[in-house]
Every structure is written in C-alpha cells, then in structure tokens.
Coordinates of N, CA and C in Angstrom, one line a residue:
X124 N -18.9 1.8 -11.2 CA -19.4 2.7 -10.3 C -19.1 2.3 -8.9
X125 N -19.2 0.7 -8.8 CA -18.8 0.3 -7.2 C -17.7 0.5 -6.4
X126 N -16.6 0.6 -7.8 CA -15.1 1.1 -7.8 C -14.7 1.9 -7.1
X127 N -15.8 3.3 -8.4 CA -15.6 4.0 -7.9 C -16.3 4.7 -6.6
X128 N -17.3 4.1 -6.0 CA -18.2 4.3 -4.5 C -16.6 4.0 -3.5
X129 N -15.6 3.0 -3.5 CA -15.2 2.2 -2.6 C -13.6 3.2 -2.7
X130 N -13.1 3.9 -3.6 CA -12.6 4.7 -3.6 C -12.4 5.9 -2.9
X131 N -13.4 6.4 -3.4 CA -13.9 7.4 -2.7 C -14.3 7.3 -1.2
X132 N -14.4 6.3 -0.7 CA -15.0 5.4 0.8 C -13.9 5.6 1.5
X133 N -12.6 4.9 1.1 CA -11.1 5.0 1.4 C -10.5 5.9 1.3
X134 N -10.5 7.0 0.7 CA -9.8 8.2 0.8 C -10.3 9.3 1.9
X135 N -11.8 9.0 1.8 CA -12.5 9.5 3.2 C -12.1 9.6 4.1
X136 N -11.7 8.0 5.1 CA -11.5 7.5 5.8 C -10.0 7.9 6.3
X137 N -8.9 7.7 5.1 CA -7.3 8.5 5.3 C -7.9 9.7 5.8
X138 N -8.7 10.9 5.0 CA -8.6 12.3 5.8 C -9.3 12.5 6.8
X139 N -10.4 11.5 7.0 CA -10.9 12.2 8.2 C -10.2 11.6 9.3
X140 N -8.8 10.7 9.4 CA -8.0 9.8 10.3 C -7.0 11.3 10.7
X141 N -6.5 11.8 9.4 CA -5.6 12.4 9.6 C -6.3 13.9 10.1
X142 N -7.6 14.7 9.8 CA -8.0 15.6 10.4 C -8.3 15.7 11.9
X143 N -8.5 14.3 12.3 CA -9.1 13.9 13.7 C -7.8 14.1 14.2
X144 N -6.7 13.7 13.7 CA -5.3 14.1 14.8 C -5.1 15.1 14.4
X145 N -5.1 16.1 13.9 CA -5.3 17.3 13.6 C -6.0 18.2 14.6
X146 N -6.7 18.1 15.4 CA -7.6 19.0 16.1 C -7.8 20.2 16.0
X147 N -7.6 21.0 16.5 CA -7.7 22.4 16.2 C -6.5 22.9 15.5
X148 N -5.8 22.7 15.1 CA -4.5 22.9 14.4 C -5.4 22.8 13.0
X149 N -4.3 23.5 12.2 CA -4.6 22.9 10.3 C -3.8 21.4 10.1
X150 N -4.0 21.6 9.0 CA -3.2 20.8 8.7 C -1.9 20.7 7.7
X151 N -2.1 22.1 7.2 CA -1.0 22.9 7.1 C -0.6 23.9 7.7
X152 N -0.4 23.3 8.9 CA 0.0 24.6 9.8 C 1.5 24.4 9.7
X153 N 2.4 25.1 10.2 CA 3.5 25.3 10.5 C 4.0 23.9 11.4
X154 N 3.4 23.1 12.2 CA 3.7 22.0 12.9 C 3.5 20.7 11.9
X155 N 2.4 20.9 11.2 CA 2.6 19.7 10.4 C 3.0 19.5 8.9
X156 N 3.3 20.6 8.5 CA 3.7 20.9 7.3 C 5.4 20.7 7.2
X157 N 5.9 20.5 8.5 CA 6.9 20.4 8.4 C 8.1 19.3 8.1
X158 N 9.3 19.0 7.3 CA 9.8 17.4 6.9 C 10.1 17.4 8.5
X159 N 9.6 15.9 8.7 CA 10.6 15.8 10.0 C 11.0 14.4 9.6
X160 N 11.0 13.8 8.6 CA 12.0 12.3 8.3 C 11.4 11.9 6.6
X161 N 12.6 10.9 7.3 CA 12.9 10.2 5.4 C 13.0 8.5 5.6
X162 N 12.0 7.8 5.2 CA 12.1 6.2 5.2 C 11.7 5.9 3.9
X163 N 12.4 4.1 4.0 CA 12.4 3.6 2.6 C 13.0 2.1 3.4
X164 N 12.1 1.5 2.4 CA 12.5 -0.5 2.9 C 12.1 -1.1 1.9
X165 N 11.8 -2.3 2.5 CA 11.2 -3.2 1.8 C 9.5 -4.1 1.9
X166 N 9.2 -4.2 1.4 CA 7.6 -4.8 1.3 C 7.2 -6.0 1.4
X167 N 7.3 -7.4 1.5 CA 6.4 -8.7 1.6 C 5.0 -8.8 1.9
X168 N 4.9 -9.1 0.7 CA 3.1 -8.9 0.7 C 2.4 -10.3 0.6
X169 N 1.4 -10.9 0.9 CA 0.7 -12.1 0.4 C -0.5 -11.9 0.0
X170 N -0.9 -11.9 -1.3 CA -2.4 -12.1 -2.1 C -3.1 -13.2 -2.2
X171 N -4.1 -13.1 -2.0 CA -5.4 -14.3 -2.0 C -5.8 -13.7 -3.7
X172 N -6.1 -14.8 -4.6 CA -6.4 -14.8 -5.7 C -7.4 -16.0 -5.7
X173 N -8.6 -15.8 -5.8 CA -9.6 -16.9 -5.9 C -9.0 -17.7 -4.6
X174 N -8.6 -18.9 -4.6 CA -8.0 -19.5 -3.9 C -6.7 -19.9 -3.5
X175 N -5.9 -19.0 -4.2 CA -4.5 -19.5 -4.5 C -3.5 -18.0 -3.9
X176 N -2.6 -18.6 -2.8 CA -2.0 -16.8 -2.3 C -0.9 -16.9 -3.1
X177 N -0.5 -15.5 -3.6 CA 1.1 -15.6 -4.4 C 1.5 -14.2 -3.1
X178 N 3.0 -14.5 -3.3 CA 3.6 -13.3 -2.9 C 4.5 -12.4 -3.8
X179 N 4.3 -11.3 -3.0 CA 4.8 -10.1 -4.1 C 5.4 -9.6 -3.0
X180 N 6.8 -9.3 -3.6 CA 7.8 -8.3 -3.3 C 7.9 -6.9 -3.8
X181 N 8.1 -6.2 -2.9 CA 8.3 -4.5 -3.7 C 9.2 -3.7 -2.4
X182 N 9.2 -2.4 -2.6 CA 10.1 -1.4 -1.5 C 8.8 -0.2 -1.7
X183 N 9.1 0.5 -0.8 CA 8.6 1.6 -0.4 C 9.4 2.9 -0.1
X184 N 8.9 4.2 -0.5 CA 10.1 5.7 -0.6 C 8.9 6.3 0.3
X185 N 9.2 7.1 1.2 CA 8.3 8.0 2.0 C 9.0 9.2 2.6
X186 N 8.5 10.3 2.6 CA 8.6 11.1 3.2 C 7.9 11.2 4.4
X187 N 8.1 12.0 5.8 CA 7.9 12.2 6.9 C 7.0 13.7 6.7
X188 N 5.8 14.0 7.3 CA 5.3 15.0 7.9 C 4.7 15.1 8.9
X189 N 5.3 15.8 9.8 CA 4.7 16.2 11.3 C 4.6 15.2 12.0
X190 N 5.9 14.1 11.6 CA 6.0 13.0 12.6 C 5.0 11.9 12.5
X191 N 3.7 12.1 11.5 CA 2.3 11.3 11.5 C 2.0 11.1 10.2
X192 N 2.5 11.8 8.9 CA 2.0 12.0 7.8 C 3.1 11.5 6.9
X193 N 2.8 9.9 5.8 CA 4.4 9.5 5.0 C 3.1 9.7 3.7
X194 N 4.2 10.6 2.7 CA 3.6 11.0 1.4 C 5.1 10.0 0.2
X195 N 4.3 9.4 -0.3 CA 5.7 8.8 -1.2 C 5.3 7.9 -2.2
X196 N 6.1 6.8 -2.8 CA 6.0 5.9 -3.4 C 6.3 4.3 -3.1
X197 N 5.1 3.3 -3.9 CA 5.2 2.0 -3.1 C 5.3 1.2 -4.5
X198 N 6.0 0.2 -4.6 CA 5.7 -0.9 -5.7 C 6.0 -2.3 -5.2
X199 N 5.3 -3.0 -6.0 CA 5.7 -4.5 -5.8 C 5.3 -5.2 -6.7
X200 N 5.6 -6.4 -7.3 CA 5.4 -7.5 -8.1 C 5.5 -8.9 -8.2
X201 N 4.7 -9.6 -8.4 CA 4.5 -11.0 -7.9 C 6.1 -11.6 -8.8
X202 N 6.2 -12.8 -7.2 CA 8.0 -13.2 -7.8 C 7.3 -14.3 -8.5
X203 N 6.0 -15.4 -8.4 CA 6.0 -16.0 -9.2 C 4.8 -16.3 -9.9
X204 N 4.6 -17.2 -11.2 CA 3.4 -16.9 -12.1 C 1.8 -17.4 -11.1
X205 N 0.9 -17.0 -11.2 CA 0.2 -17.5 -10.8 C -1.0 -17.5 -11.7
X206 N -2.1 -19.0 -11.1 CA -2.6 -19.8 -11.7 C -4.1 -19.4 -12.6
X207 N -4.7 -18.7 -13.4 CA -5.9 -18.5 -13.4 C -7.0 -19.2 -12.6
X208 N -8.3 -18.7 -12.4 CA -9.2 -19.5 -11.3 C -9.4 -21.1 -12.0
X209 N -9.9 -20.3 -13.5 CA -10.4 -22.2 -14.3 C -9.2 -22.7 -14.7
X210 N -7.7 -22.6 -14.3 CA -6.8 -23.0 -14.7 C -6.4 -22.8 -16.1
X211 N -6.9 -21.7 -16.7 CA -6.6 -21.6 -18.6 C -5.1 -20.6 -18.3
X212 N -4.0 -21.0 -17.8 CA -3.1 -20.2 -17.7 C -2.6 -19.9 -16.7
X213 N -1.3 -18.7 -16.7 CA -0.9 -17.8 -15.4 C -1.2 -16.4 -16.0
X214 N -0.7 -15.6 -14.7 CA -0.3 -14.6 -15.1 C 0.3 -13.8 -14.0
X215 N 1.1 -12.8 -14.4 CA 2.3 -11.6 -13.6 C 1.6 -10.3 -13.2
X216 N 2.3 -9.9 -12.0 CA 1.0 -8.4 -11.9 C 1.8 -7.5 -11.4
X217 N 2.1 -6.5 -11.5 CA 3.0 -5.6 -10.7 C 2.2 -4.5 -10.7
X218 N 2.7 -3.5 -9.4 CA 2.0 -1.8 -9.7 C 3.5 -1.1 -9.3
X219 N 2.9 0.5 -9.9 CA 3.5 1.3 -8.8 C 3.0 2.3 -8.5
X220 N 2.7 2.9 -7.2 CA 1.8 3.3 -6.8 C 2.4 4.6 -5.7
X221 N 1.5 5.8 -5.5 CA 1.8 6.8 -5.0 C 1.1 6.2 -3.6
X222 N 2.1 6.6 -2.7 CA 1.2 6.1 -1.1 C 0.8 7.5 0.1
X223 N 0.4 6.9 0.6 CA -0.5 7.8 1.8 C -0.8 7.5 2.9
X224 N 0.4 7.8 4.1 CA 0.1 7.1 5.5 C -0.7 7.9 6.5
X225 N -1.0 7.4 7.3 CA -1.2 8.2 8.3 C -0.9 7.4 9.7
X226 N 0.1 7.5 10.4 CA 0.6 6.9 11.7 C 0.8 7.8 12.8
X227 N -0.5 8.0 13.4 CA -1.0 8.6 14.8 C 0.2 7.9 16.0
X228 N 0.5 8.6 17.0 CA 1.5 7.9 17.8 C 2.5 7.8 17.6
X229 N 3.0 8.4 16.6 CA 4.1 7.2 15.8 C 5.5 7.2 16.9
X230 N 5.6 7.9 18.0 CA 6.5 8.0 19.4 C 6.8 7.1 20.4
X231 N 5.2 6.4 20.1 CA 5.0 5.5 20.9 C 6.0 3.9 20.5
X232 N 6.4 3.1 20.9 CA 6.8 2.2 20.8 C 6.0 1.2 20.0
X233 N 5.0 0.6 20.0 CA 3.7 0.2 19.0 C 2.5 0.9 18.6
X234 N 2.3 1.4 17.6 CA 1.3 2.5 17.2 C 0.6 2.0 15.5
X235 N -0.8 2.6 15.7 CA -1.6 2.2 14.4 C -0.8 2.7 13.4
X236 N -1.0 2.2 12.0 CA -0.7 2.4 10.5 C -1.9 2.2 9.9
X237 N -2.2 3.6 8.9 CA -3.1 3.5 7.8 C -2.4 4.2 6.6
X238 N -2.3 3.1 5.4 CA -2.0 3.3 4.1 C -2.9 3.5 3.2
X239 N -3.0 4.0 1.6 CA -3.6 4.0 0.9 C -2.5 4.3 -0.1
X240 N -2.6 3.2 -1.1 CA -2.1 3.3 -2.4 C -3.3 3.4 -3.4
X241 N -2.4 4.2 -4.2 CA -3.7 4.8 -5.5 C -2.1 4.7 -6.6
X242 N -2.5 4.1 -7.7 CA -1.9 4.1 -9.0 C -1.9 2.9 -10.2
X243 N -0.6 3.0 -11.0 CA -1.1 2.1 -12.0 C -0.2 0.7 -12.0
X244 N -0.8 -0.4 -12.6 CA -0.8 -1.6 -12.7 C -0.2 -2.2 -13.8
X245 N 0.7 -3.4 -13.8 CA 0.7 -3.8 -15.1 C 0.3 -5.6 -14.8
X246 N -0.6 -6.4 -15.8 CA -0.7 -7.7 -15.7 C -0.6 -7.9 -16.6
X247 N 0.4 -8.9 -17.1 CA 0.7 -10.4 -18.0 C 0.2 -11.5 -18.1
X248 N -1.1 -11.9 -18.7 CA -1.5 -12.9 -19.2 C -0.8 -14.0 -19.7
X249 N -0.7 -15.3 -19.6 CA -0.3 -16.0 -20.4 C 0.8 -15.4 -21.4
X250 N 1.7 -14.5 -20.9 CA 2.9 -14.3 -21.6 C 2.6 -13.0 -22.7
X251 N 1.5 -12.5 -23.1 CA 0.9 -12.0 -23.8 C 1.4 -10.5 -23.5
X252 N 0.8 -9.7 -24.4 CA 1.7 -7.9 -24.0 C 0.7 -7.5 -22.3
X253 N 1.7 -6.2 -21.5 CA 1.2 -6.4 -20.8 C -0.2 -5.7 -20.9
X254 N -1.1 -5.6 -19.7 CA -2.2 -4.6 -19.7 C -2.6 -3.9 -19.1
X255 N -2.4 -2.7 -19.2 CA -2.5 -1.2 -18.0 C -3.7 -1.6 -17.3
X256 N -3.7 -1.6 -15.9 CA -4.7 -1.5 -14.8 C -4.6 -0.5 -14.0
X257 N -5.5 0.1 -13.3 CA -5.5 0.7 -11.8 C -5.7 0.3 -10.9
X258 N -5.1 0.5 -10.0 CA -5.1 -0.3 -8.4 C -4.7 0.4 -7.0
X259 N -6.0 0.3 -6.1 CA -6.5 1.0 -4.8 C -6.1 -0.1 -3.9
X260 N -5.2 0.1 -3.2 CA -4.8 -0.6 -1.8 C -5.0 0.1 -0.5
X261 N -5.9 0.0 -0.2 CA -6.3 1.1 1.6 C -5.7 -0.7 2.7
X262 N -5.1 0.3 3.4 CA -4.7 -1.0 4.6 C -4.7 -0.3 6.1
X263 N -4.7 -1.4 6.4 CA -4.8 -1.1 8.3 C -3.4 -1.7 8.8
X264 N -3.0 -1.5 9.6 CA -2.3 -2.5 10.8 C -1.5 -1.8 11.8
X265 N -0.6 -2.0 11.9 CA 0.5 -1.9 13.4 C 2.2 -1.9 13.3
X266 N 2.1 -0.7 13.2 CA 3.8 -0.4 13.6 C 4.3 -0.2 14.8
X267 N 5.5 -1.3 14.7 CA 6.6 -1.3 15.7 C 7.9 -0.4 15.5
X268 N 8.4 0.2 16.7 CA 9.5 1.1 16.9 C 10.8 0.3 16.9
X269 N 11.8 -0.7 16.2 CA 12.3 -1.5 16.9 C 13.9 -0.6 17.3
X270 N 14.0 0.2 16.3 CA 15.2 1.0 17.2 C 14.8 2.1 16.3
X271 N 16.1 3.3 16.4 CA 15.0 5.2 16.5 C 15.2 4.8 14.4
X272 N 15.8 4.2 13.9 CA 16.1 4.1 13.0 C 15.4 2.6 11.8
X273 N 14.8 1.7 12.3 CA 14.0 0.7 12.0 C 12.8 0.2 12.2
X274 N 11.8 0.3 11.9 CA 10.3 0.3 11.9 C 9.8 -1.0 11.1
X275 N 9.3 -1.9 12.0 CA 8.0 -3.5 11.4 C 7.3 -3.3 11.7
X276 N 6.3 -3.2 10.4 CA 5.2 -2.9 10.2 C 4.2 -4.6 9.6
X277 N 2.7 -4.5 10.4 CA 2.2 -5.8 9.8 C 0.9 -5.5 9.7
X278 N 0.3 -5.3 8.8 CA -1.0 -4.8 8.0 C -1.6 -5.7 6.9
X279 N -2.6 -5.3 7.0 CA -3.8 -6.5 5.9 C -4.6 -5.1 5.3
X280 N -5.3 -6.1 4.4 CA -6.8 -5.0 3.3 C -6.8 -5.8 1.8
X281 N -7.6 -4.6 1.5 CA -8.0 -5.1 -0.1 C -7.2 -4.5 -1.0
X282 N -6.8 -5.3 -1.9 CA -6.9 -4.6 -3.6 C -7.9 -4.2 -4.4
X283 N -7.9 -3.0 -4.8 CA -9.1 -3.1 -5.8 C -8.4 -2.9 -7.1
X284 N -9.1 -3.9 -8.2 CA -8.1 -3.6 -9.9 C -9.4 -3.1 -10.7
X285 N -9.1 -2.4 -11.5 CA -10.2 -1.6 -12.5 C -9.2 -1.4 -13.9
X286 N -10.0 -1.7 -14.7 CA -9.3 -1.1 -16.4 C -8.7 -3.1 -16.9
X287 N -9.4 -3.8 -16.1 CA -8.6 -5.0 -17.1 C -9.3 -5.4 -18.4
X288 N -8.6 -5.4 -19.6 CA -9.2 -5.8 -21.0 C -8.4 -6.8 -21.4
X289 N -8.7 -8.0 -20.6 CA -8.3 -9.4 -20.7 C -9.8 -9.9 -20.9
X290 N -10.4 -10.6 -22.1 CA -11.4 -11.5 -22.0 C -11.6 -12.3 -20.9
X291 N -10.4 -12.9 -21.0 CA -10.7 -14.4 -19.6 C -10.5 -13.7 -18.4
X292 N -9.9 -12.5 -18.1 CA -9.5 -11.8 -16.5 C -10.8 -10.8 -16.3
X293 N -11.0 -10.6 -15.1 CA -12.2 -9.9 -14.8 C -10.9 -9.2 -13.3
X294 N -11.5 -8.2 -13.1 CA -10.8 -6.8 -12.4 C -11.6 -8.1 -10.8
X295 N -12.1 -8.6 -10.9 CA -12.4 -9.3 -9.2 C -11.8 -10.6 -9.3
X296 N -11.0 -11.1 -10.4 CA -10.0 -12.0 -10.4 C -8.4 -11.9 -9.6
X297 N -8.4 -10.3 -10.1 CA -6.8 -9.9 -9.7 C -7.1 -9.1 -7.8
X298 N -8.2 -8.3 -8.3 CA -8.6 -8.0 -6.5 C -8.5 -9.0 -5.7
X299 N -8.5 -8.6 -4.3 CA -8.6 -9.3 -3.5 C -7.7 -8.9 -2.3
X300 N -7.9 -9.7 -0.9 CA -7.4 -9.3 0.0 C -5.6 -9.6 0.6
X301 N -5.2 -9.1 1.5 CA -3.6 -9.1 1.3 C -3.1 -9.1 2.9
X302 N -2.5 -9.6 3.3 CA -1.4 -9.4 4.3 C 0.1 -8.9 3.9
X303 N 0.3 -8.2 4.9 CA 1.6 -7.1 4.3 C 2.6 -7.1 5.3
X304 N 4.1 -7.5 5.1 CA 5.4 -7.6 6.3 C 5.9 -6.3 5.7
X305 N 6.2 -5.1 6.5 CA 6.9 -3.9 6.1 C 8.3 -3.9 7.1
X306 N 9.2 -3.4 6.7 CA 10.7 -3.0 7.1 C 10.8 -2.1 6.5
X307 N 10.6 -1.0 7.4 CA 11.1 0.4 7.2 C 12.2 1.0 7.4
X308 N 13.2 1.7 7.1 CA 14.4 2.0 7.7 C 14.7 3.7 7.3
X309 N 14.9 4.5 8.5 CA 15.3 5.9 8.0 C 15.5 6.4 9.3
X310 N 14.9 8.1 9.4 CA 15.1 8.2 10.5 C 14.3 9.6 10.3
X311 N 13.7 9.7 11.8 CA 12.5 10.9 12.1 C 13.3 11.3 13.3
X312 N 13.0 13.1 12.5 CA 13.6 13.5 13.8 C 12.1 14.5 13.9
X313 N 12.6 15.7 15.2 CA 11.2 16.5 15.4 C 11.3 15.8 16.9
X314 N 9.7 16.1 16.9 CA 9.2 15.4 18.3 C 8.6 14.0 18.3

C-alpha cells in the first residue's frame, strides 16, 4: 500500500510540473501536442544497495513534445554482480521502463529535468531463474545545452521495486537511491 501511496505521489508531481508550464494553454493544444524532436543516448547510473553502490548502464529513446515534454523508453542493467546485505550471495537486476520527462526551459542553456520511469524488472539471485519485478524511478536534476544537438544531463532519486518472490530479497533490498550521468543526443527543432 506504501508503494503504492508513493506512486501515485510521483506521478502527481510529473503532472502538476507539466500543467503548471502549461498555463492557460491545454495540454493538448495544438502547441504542445506537437513532435518537435527526437533523442536517444546513453545512461550511467550509480545505486546505493544497503551499503554497497553498483553501477548500471542502459540508453534511453525519447520523443520531443512542445520542446518540454520526452515520452519514450529507458533501460539499464547492472555491469556487475552485486553483494546481498548478509552476504548469502549476488545478484543481477535490470529494467525496462517506459519514461516521462518534463524539461521546462529546455532553450535555456542549463535548465531543470524531471523524469519518471514506470515498468518491469528483471533480478537474478544467486544465478537462479530470473524474477519479474516492478520498478518506479521519479528523478530530479539538471540539463545542460552543450551544442543544438547534445544534452548532459545529472540527476539523483529513488528506486522503488515491488513484486520480489525471493525469500532472502525483500523489494527494500533492491530500492534505493541513485545518481544518474545522462548523454543525450538528437535534435529539437520548433522554438
């Protein structure tokens, strides 16, 4: 139930980000409903797991709306095994996940980033088959303009994992919080 309270917390927060730049406009109006770009990169992520960070690599596919709005897909997977908390093992974790930005400014030379990944999970136990999870990634941080065609992005937040049926793994084993290196690359046109 806390899952899902903190879910629903975070998706709030994406629409009322993106209604607020919205003002008297819709949000399907004619201005923002419109493609105005196409990006896709790469991801570097670092997870805190109890005490131990692993990093995960993945890429990112996004579509452009109204210059403020990227609707797409995100994945990533840890490059290496990492340690359970009482040490009874490793284990592998990867998602892939439908994403949801909202980047107010985005004209400006350094401007805010808000993401939200929502989708499914897979973790490997101690080598064992894998096991379907879900996983909520809401983040914050700060995109850079570095030319009209490449975008660094550096953002933090939580994981949230739900659905683990590992005895020894508990869904606040694999959660936890994240720092994120993004390279974007495409190109937005419009205004």
């Amino acid at each position: 139930m806390k899952f899902t309270r903190l879910m629903l917390f975070a998706i709030a927060i994406l629409a009322a980000g993106v209604l607020q730049a919205q003002r008297d406009e819709s949000l399907f109006g004619p201005r923002h409903a419109a493609l105005t770009g196409i990006w896709g990169g790469a991801n570097h992520n670092y997870s805190a797991y109890d005490e131990e960070w692993s990093y995960l690599r993945g890429g990112h596919f996004a579509l452009e709306f109204g210059n403020s709005i990227l609707l797409g897909w995100s994945g990533a997977r840890t490059r290496d095994e990492v340690t359970l908390k009482d040490g009874d093992g490793t284990f592998n974790f990867r998602y892939n996940a439908f994403m949801a930005g909202f980047t107010p400014m985005a004209n400006k030379v350094v401007h805010p980033r808000l993401v939200l990944l929502t989708g499914r999970g897979r973790l490997n136990v101690n080598g064992n088959d894998d096991d379907r999870v879900f996983v909520l990634q809401p983040s914050v941080g700060v995109e850079v303009n570095v030319f009209r065609w490449f975008r660094m992005g550096l953002e933090g937040g939580y994981r949230f994992v739900d659905g683990i049926d590992y005895p020894s793994v508990s869904n606040e084993d694999i959660a936890g919080p994240f720092a994120q290196l993004d390279l974007r690359f495409g190109i937005s046109w419009g205004d």
